[in-house]
mmCIF file of C-alpha atoms and ligand atoms in Angstrom:
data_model
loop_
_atom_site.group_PDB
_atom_site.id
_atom_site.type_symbol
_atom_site.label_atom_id
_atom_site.label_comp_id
_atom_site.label_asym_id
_atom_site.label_seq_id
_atom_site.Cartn_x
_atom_site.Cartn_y
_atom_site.Cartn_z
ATOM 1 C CA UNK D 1 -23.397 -7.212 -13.241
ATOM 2 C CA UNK D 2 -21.308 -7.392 -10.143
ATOM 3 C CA UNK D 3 -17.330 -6.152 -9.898
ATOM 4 C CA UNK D 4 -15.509 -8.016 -7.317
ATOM 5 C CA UNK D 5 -12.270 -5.864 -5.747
ATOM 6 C CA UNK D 6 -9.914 -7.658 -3.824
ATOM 7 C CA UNK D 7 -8.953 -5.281 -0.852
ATOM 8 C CA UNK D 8 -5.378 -5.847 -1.167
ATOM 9 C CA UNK D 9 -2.156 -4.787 -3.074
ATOM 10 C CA UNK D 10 -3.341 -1.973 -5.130
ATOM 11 C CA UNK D 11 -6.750 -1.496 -3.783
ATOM 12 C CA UNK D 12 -5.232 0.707 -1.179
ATOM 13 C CA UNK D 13 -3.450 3.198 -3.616
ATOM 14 C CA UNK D 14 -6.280 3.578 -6.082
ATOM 15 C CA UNK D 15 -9.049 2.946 -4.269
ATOM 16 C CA UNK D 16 -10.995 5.846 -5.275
ATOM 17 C CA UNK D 17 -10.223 5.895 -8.807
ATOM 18 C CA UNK D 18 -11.521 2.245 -8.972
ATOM 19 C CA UNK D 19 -14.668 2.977 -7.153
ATOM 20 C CA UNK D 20 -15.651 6.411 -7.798
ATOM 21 C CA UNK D 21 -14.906 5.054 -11.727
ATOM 22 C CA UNK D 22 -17.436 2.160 -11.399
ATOM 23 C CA UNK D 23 -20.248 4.340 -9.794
ATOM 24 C CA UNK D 24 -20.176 7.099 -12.436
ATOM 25 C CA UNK D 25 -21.050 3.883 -14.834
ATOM 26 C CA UNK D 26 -23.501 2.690 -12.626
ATOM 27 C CA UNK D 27 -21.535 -0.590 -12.315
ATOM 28 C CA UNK D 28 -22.113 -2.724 -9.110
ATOM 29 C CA UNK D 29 -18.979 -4.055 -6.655
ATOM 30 C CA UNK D 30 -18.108 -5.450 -3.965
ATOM 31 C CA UNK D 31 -15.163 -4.906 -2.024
ATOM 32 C CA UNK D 32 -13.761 -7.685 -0.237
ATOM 33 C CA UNK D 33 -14.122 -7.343 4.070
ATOM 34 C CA UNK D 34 -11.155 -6.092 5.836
ATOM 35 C CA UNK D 35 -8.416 -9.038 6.168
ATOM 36 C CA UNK D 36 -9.062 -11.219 8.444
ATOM 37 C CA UNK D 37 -7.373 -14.667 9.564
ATOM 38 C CA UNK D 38 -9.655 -16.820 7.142
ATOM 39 C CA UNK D 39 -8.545 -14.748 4.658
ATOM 40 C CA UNK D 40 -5.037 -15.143 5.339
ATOM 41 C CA UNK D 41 -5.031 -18.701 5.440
ATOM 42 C CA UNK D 42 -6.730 -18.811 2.449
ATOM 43 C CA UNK D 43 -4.144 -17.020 0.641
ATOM 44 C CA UNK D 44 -1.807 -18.945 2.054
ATOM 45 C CA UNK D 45 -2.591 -22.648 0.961
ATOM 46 C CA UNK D 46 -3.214 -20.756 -2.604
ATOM 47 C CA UNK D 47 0.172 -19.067 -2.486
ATOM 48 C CA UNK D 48 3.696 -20.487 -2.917
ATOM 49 C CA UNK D 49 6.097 -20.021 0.030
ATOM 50 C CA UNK D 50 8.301 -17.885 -1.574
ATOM 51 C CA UNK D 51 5.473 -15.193 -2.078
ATOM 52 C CA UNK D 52 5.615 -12.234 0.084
ATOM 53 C CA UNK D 53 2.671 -12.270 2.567
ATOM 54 C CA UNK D 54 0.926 -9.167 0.757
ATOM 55 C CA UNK D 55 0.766 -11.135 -2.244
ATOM 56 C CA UNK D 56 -0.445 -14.202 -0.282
ATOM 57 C CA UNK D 57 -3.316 -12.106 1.837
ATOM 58 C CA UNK D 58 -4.343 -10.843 -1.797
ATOM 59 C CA UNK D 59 -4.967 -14.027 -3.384
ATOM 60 C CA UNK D 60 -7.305 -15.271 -0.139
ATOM 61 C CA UNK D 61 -9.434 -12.070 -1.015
ATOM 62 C CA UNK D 62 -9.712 -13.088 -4.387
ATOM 63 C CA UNK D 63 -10.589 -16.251 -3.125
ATOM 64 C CA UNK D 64 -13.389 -14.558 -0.671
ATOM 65 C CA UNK D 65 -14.763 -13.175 -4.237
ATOM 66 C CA UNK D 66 -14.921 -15.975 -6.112
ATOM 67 C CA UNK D 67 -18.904 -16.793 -5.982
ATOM 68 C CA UNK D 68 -20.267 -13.445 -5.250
ATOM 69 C CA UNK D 69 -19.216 -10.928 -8.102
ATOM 70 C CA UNK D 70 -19.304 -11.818 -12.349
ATOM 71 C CA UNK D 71 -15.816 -9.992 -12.955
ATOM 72 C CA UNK D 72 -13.132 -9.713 -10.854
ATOM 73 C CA UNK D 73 -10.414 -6.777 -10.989
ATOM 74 C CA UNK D 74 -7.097 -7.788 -10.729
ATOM 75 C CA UNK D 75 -4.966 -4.920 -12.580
ATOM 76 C CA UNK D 76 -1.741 -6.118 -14.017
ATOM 77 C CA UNK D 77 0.671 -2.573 -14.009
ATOM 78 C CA UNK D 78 4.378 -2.972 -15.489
ATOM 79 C CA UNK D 79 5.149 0.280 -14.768
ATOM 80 C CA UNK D 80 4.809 4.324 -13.541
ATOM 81 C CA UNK D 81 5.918 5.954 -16.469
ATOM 82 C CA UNK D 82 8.884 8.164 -15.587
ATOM 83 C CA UNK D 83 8.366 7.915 -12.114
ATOM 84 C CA UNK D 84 9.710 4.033 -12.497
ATOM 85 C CA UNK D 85 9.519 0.224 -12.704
ATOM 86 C CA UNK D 86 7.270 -1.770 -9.794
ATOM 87 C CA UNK D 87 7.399 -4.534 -7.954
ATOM 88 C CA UNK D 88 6.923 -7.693 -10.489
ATOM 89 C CA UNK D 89 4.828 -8.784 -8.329
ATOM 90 C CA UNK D 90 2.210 -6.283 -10.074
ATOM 91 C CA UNK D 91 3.273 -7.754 -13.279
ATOM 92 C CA UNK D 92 2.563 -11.367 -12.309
ATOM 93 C CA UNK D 93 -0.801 -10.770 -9.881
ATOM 94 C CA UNK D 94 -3.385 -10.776 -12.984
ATOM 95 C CA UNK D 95 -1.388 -14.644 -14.436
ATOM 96 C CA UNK D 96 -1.007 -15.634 -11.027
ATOM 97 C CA UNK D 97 -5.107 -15.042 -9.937
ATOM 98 C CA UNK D 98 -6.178 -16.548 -13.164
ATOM 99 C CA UNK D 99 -4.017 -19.428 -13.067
ATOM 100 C CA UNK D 100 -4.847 -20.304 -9.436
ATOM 101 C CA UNK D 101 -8.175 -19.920 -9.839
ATOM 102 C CA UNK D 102 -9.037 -21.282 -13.378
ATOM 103 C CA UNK D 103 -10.645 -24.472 -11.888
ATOM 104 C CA UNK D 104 -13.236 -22.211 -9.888
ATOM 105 C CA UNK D 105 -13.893 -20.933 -13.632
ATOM 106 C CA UNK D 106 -12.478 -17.252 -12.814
ATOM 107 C CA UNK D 107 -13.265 -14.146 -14.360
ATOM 108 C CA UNK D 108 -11.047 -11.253 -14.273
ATOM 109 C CA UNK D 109 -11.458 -7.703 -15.729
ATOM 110 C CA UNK D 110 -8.943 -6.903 -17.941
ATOM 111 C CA UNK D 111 -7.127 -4.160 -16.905
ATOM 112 C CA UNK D 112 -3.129 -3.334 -18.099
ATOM 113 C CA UNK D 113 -1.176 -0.831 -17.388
ATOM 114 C CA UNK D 114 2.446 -0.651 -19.186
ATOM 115 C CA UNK D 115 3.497 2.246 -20.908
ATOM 116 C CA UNK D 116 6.487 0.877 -22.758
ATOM 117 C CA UNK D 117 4.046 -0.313 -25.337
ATOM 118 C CA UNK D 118 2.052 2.500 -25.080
ATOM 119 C CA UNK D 119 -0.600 1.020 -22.353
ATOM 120 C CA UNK D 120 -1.267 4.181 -20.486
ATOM 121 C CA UNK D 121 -3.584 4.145 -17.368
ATOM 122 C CA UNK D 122 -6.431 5.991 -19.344
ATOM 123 C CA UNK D 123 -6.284 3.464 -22.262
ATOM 124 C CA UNK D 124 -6.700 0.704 -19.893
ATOM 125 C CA UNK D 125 -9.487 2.214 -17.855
ATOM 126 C CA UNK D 126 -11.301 3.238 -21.444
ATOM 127 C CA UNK D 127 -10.928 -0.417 -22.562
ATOM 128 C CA UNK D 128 -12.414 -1.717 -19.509
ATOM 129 C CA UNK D 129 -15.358 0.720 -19.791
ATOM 130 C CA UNK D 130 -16.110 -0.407 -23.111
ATOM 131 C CA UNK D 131 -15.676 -3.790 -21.938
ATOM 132 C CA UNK D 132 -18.829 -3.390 -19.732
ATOM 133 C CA UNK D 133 -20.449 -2.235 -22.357
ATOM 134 C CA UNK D 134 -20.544 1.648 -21.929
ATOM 135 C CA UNK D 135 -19.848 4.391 -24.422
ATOM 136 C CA UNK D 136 -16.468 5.896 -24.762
ATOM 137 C CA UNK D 137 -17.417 9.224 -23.591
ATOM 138 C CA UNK D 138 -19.059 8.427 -20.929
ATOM 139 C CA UNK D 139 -15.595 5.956 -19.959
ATOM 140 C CA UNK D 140 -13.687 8.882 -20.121
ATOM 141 C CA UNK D 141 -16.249 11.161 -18.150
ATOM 142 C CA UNK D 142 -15.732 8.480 -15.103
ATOM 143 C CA UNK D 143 -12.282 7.989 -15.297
ATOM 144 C CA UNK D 144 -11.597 11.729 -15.033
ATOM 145 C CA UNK D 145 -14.239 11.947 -12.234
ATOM 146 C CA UNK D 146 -12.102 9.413 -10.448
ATOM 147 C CA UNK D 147 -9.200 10.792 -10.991
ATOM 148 C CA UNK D 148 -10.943 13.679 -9.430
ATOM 149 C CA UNK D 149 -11.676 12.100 -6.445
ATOM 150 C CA UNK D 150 -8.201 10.413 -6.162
ATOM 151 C CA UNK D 151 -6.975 13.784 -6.060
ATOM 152 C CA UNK D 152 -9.148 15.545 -3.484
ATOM 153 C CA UNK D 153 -8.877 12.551 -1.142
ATOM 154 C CA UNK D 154 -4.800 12.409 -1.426
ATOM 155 C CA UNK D 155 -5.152 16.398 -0.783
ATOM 156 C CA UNK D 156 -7.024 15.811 2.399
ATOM 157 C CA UNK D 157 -4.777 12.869 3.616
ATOM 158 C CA UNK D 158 -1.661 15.177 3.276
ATOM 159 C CA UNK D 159 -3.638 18.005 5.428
ATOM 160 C CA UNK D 160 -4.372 15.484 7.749
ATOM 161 C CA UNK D 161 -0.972 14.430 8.329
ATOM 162 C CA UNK D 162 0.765 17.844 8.429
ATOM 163 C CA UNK D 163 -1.753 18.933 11.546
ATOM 164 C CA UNK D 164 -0.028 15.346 13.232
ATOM 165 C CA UNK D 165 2.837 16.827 12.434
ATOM 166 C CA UNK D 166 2.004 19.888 14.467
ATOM 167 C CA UNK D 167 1.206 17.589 17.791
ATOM 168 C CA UNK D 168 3.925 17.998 20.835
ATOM 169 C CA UNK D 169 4.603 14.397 20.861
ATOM 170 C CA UNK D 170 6.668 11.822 19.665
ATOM 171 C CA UNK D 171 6.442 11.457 15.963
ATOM 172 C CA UNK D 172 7.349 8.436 14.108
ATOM 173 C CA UNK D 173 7.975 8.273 10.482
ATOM 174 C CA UNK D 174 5.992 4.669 9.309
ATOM 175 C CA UNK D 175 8.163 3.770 5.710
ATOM 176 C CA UNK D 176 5.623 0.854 4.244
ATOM 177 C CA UNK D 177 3.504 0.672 1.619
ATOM 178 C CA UNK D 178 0.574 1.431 2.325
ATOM 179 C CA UNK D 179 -1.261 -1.809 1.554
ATOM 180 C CA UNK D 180 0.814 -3.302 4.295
ATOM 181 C CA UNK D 181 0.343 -0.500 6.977
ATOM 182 C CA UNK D 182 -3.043 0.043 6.299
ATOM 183 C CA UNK D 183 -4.158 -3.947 6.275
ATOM 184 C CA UNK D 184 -6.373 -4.073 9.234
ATOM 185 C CA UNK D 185 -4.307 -7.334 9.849
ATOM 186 C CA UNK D 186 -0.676 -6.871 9.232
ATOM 187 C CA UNK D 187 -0.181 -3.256 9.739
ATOM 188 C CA UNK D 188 -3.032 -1.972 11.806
ATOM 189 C CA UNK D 189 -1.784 -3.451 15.082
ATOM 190 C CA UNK D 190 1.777 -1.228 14.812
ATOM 191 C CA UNK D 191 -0.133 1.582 14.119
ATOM 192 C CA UNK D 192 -2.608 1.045 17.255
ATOM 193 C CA UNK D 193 0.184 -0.201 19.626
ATOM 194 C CA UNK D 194 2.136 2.985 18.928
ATOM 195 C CA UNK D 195 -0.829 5.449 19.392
ATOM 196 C CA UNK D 196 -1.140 3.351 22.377
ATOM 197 C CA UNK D 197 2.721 4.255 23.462
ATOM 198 C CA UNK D 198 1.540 7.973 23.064
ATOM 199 C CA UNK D 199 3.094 8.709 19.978
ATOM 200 C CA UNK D 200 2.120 9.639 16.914
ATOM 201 C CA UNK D 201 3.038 7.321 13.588
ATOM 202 C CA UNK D 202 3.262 9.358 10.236
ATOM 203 C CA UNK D 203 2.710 7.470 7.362
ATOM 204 C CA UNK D 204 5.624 8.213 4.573
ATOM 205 C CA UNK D 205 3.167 6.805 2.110
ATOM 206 C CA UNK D 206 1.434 9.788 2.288
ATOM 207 C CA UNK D 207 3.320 12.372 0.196
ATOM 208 C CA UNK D 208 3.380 14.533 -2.011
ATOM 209 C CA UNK D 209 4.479 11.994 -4.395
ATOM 210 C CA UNK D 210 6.492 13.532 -7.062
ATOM 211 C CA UNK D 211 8.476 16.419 -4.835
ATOM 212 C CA UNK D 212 8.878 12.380 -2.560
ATOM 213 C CA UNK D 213 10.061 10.803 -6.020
ATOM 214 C CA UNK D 214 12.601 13.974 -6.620
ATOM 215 C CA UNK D 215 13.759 14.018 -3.440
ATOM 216 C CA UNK D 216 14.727 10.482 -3.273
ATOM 217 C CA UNK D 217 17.756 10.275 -5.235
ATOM 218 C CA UNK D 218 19.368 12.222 -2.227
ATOM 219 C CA UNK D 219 19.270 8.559 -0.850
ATOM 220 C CA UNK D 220 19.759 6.567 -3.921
ATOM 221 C CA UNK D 221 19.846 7.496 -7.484
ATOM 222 C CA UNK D 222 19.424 3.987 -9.117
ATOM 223 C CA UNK D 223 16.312 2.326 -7.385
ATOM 224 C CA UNK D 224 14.109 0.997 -10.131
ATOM 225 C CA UNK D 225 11.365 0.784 -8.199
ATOM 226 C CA UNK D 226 8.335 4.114 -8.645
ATOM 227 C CA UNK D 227 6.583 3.364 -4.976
ATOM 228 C CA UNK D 228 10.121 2.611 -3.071
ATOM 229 C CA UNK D 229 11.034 5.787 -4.350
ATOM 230 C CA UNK D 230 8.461 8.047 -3.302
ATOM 231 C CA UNK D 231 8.689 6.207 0.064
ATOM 232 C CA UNK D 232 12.530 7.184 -0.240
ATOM 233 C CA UNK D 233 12.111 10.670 -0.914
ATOM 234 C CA UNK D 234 9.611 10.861 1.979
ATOM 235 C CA UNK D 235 12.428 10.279 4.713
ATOM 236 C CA UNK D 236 13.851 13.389 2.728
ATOM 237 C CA UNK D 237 10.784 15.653 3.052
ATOM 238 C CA UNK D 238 10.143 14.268 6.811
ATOM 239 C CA UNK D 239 13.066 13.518 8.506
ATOM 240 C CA UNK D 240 13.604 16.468 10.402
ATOM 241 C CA UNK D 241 10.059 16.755 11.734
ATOM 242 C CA UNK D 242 10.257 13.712 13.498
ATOM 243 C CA UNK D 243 12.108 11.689 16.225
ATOM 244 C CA UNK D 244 12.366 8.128 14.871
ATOM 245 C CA UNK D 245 11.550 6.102 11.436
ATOM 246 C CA UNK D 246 9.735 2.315 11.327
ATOM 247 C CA UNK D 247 10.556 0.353 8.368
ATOM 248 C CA UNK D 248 7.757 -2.140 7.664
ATOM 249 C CA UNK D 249 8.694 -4.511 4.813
ATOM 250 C CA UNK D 250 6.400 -7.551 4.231
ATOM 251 C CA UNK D 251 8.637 -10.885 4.599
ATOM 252 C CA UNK D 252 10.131 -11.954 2.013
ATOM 253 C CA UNK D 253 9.832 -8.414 0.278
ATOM 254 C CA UNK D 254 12.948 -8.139 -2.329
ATOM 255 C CA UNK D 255 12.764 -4.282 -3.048
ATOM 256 C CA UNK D 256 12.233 -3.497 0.462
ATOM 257 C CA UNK D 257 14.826 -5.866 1.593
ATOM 258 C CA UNK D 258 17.608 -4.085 -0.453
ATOM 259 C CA UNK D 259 16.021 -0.603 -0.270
ATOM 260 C CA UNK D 260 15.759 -0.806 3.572
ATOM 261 C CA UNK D 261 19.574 -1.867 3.638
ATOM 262 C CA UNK D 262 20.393 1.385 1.693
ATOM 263 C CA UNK D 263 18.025 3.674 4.203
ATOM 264 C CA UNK D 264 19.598 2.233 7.240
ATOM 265 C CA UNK D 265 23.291 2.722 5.947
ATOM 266 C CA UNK D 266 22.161 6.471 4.916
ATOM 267 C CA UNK D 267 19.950 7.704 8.048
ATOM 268 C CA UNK D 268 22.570 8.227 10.763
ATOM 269 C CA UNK D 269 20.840 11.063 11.969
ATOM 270 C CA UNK D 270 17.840 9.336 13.493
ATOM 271 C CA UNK D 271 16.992 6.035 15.223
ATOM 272 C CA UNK D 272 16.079 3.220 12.346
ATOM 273 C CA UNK D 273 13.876 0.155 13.409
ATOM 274 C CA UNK D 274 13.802 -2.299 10.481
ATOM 275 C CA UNK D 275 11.057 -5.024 10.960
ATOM 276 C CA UNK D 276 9.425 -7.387 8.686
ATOM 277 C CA UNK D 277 6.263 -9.103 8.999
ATOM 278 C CA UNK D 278 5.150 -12.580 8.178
ATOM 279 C CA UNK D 279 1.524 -12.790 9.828
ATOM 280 C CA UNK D 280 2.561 -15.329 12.007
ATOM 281 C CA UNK D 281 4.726 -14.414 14.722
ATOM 282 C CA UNK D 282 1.511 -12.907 16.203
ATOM 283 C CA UNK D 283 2.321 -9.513 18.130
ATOM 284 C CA UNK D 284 3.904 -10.064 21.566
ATOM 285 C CA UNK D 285 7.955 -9.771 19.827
ATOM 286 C CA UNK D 286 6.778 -6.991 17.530
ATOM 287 C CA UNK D 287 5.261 -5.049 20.512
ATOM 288 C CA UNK D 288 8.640 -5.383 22.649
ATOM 289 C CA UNK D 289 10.402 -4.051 20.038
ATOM 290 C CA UNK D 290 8.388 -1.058 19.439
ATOM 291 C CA UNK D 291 8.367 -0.514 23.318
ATOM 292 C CA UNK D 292 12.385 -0.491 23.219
ATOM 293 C CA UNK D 293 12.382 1.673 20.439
ATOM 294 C CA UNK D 294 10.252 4.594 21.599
ATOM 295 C CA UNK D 295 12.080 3.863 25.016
ATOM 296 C CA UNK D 296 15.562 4.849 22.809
ATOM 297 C CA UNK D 297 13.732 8.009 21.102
ATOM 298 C CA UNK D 298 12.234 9.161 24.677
ATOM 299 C CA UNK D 299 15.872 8.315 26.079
ATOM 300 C CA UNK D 300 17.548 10.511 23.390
ATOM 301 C CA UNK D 301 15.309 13.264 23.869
ATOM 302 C CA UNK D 302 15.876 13.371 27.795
ATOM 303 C CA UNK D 303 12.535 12.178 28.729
ATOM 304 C CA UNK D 304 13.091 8.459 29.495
ATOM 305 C CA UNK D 305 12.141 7.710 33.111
ATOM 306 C CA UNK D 306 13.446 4.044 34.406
ATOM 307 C CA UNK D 307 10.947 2.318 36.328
ATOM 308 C CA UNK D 308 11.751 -0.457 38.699
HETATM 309 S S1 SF4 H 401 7.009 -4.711 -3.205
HETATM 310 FE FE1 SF4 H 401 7.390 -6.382 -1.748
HETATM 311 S S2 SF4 H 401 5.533 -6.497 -0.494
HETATM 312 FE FE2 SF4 H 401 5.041 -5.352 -2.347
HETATM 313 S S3 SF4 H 401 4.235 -6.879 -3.756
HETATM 314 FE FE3 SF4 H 401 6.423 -6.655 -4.181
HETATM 315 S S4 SF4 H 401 7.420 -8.275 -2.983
HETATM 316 FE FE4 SF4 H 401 5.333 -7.984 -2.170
#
């Protein structure tokens, strides 16, 4: 038996819980490749407009899957708990894949997270377990060890990011989530064009995510949203370690529309660049505008040199 993981949406946040879960039950995957632009216009005749490109670019990988894997994992989470609501985009992902797809005969691994009826992520990782067929214990054995890995590999993303924020150059504060910043498509250009301006972006997905989740009712105390929150609080815990912040949203994103409204009416203190991506407008206007930008933070910090 073969698990098929679109690489996309959630994939980024839990990747090692998924995978490091599947090999201590000596389940098979496949991960889909890194997006590309089949993949995006895949996703893209399957989507509806309206859909936010993330949520387009995910359904082309579940497209990429379709004839190579038995099962396909598309988790459907309602919630964090206390740390918040998400995006119902999260909610609708597992309906919308099936219902897309049911003419290709999909199969999807049923995995639901929402504890308001008492879903919790361990239930739903125990239930897929038993699903493929393995004993509870030895379910719970590989969800902890994933856990486990989750953990040490969030531990040695944070250590990575506090020695960048040690370097004696011009750091940049990245607010995304991460499965836009991190798709080799939509968000790995920024992040290469600014290393390329000599500075260096921090990513404020990478957090400690409840002090990030406390912290970010100093911005706003009524977002709903768990993951805009802990990208919230981490303007809190980095803004004064840094010269500039990037907001990233994925057109048409509706949390990040209204949360990046509130950020830029709060942050007075730094320079705020607010763009949105569609995966279309290709990267000439988006590199001009990161060009100004670092030319406003090097200006500000008396080191802007004008060249004829
Ligand atoms: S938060 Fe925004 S980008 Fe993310 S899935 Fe929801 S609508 Fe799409």
């Amino acid at each position: 038996m073969i698990i098929g993981i679109p690489r996309g949406l959630l994939y980024y946040r839990y990747k090692h819980l998924w995978l490091n879960f599947f090999e201590e039950l000596g389940i098979d995957y496949i991960v889909s490749p890194e997006t590309n632009k089949e993949i995006v216009t895949s996703g893209m005749a399957y989507a509806v407009d309206e859909a936010c490109i993330t949520s387009k670019i995910y359904l082309g990988h579940v497209e990429w899957l379709l004839d190579k894997c038995d099962y396909i994992l598309v988790p459907r989470i309602s919630d964090c708990g206390s740390a918040g609501k998400v995006c119902t985009k999260f909610q609708a992902i597992y309906d919308l894949a099936a219902n897309t797809f049911r003419d290709r005969n999909i199969k999807l691994l049923y995995y639901n997270v929402d504890s308001s009826v008492a879903d919790s992520e361990m239930a739903a990782f125990l239930k897929m377990g038993r699903f493929l067929g393995r004993k509870k214990s030895r379910c719970l054995y590989a969800y902890f060890k994933g856990k486990q890995a989750q953990k040490n590999a969030q531990f040695l993303e944070l250590n990575e990011q506090q020695h960048l924020l040690k370097e004696n150059k011009i750091k940049i504060l990245i607010i995304a989530h991460r499965y836009t910043i991190f798709d080799k498509y939509l968000g790995e250009p920024i992040l290469k064009h600014l290393h390329k301006l000599d500075t260096v972006p921090i990513i404020g997905d990478i957090a400690p995510k409840k002090e990030a989740i406390a912290k970010s009712v100093e911005i706003s105390e009524t977002l709903p949203w768990a993951f805009n929150r802990e990208l919230v609080g981490s303007i809190i815990l980095y803004r004064d370690r840094v010269d500039g912040i990037i907001l990233v949203s994925a057109f048409p994103c509706g949390p990040d529309s209204l949360v990046n409204e509130i950020i830029i009416r709060k942050i007075k203190d730094k320079p705020v660049l607010n763009l949105v991506i569609d995966g279309q407008e290709g990267m000439a206007g988006i590199e001009t505008r990161l060009e100004s930008f670092v030319d406003i933070i090097r200006f500000k910090k008396g080191e802007f040199t004008w060249k004829q």
